[in-house]
Amino acid sequence: MIADQQSRNSGAALAELNPQQQEAVSAPLDPVLVLAGAGSGKTRVLIHRIAWLMLEKGASPYSVLAVTFTNKAAAEMRARIEHILGMPSTRLWVGTFHGIAHRLLRTHWQDVGLPQAFQIMDSDDQLRFIKRLLKNLGYEDSNWDPKEVRSYINHQKNEVRRPTGTLQSEDPARRQLNEFYRVYQETCDRAGVVDFAELLLRAYELWSDNPEILAHYQQRFKYLLVDEFQDTNTIQYRWMRLLAGQQGIPFVVGDDDQSIYRWRGARIEHIYRFEKDFPRTRIVRLEQNYRSTGTILAAANALIANNQSRMGKNLWTDGKSGAPIRVYSAYNERDEAEFVTSRIRDWEAQGGVRSEVAILYRSNAQSRVFEEYLINARIPYRVYGGLRFFERAEIKDALAYLRLALHRDDDTALDRIINVPTRGIGAKSVDRIREHAKAHSMSLWRAAAELSKNGFAARTANAVRAFLELIRSMGSAIEGLELHEQVDHVIYNSTLLAHYEKDVTEKGEARVENLHELVNAARGFDPGEMEEDLPPLVAFLAHASLESGEGQGAVWEDCVQMMTMHSAKGLEFPLVFMVGMEDGLFPHQRSLQDASGLEEERRLCYVGATRAMQQLYMTHAEQRRLHGTDSYSQPSRFIGEIPDELLEEIRPQIHVSRPVYRPGQGSAGKRAKAAGFGATQQAGYRLGQRVQHGKFGEGVILNFAGQGAQARVQVNFESVGMKELVLAYANLEVL
Ligand code: ATP
Ligand code: MG
């Protein structure tokens, strides 16, 4: 009966696919590489392959390992597989490389020499850790940039290099850096902390150093499936090769045109190598795009055709050609945000759903102005990425207490909170603790304990003892409590809550709310299949660290989605705004120096554009204030690479003398268009003009609306912000 039902499911599932997709899904049990453009159904095919393996080939869910790019994608994948199977897919491993590596290390902590309660350091923790260590070793006066040191170490790890293998360098500066890498690693090991890159490296070594463990997993995970294969880095690729061994059956899907993590060590070359490393590989190409309108697809195809290094492919759709791509030239970033907000309002007014709308930008800092406008317009939004919940200072403080309560040798945690809230352990005393720890190769915790017995003046000794006692008593008090009670206990007893409650500013209030929210997060925490056998607190802390690396996993409510183009990979939205389309911002200034950097930016632009299903807007600003400085830039060359006939320029509401982007003329064609008619010309005002108002003081004109006696002007005043005034009564004086 059940078999019958399943076979029907399988048939029905295949019927939802086109012939090429079916070919990939039901390919013989050999390695498969699906190489295809955006929106052609790669992810869909991967999901169906898993279902097909189970339904048609009788594969046990236990034998499947599927790798996705974010935790969110993993959750979606699981849901869709369950939908096809018509039953829960327990024992199926679906996760990110980091999540899977973490799970392996939790199981095999002894085999890789980690303490059972090892903690994960996110990249912000890692940076602090490096800064502290540089200081400790007397490097603070050298011109080492901690961020560069961090990239160096991560890069070595991504390339599967331990310090022992790198110390031999000819170059003395390089040798010194490697020496630092060695000390860094020793210190991490002693503290029982693991950075993100280390998760992968340890998991790799777990297998490469332990043939019997490897054999076990090779036998178990017969089917290895990888989405977004173009963005695997060296260690990930070697790790999957190790697992596949001679018998494994890898199924990978990817698109060379969407490789956007080269800066993090990803290698497109893995696509080329795959065929060589896995003999009998079947390559399947998908060419039909199901996501976007003909116009959006044509624009994306034209754009990416400008890249030299690509495998080349043909992507078509039989869908409608749809609306043109709308280009808006904003005067500045506020005007841009205003425009986007008003279009979102229109979308809602026409019955559109908010969560179908995405605002995509090149850098996280761009989100703030949009947030301001959306708040004013009372449009709920969600920023995906950026300073995420688990990266906020107060949350990290609370988590540090929990980590220390669980694992005393966690130096990063201790360092963070030994004097937060202040308890009379000054910077000098903390320095002494660090020195003592370093001199005796011990953890900060043990150093603090020793010094508190004899080594500190009475007052400091008392303060340190009180701190140690606080952590000890927390450790025992939270034993046996429910997870959310543990968190609740810690935020009260650490006095963090009381500490932030004293701060009556909005910021302080937000922090208090966030701490309460952490208790809620703990209450709603579901460790999921991958981590269900861990103690809840351990799973929760790991979750917090891993989440801070790659975005949140919470359900997307009905709100506008805001994220970088990088984090939009794999997603799709009916309405997409690509904002900040300016040379220098996108393509990013740094990338303009070399051709391959520019090509990576273009791929990113291709990723952004191909997220759109029905309507795509591109906006750019004449003048932009970002990171506190003003810049004037040309529209992105990427807009110029899209054929004119696909674009529609949106004119300002009133034609005034202002520079506008002329499609087809490239960035050089951006010239003032004087279409002088309407009230503003008569009134003698123009956009961007500085004006003085009797009551509000100085400001800049950002927008006009209405005609004649109804003509209104929008001015951003330095002291009071945005105001809309009736032009006839405003009495603005031009400055
Ligand atoms: P990306 O490169 O952006 O990751 P992708 O190749 O993984 O894209 P999917 O996300 O799998 O593409 O599919 C894109 C959209 O097209 C999805 O909404 C999917 O459901 C739909 N789709 C894919 N194949 C078909 C099909 N045969 N029939 C109908 N819809 C399809
Ligand atoms: Mg996909």
GROMACS .gro file of N, CA and C in nm, residues 24 60 112 115 485 527 585 627 637:
model
   27
   24ALA      N    1   1.791   1.480  -1.520
   24ALA     CA    2   1.882   1.499  -1.407
   24ALA      C    3   1.831   1.423  -1.285
   60SER      N    4   1.761   0.501   0.197
   60SER     CA    5   1.719   0.538   0.332
   60SER      C    6   1.752   0.686   0.352
  112VAL      N    7   3.888   1.466   1.767
  112VAL     CA    8   3.958   1.581   1.711
  112VAL      C    9   4.021   1.667   1.820
  115PRO      N   10   3.741   2.002   2.366
  115PRO     CA   11   3.662   1.975   2.486
  115PRO      C   12   3.516   1.952   2.446
  485GLU      N   13   1.445   2.911   3.082
  485GLU     CA   14   1.466   2.949   3.222
  485GLU      C   15   1.615   2.975   3.248
  527PRO      N   16   1.600   2.266   1.816
  527PRO     CA   17   1.733   2.232   1.769
  527PRO      C   18   1.733   2.165   1.632
  585LEU      N   19   3.007   5.218  -0.603
  585LEU     CA   20   2.933   5.146  -0.499
  585LEU      C   21   2.899   5.008  -0.553
  627HIS      N   22   2.866   5.630   0.507
  627HIS     CA   23   2.977   5.629   0.601
  627HIS      C   24   3.022   5.771   0.633
  637ARG      N   25   2.783   5.124  -1.447
  637ARG     CA   26   2.804   5.080  -1.585
  637ARG      C   27   2.715   4.960  -1.618
   0.00000   0.00000   0.00000
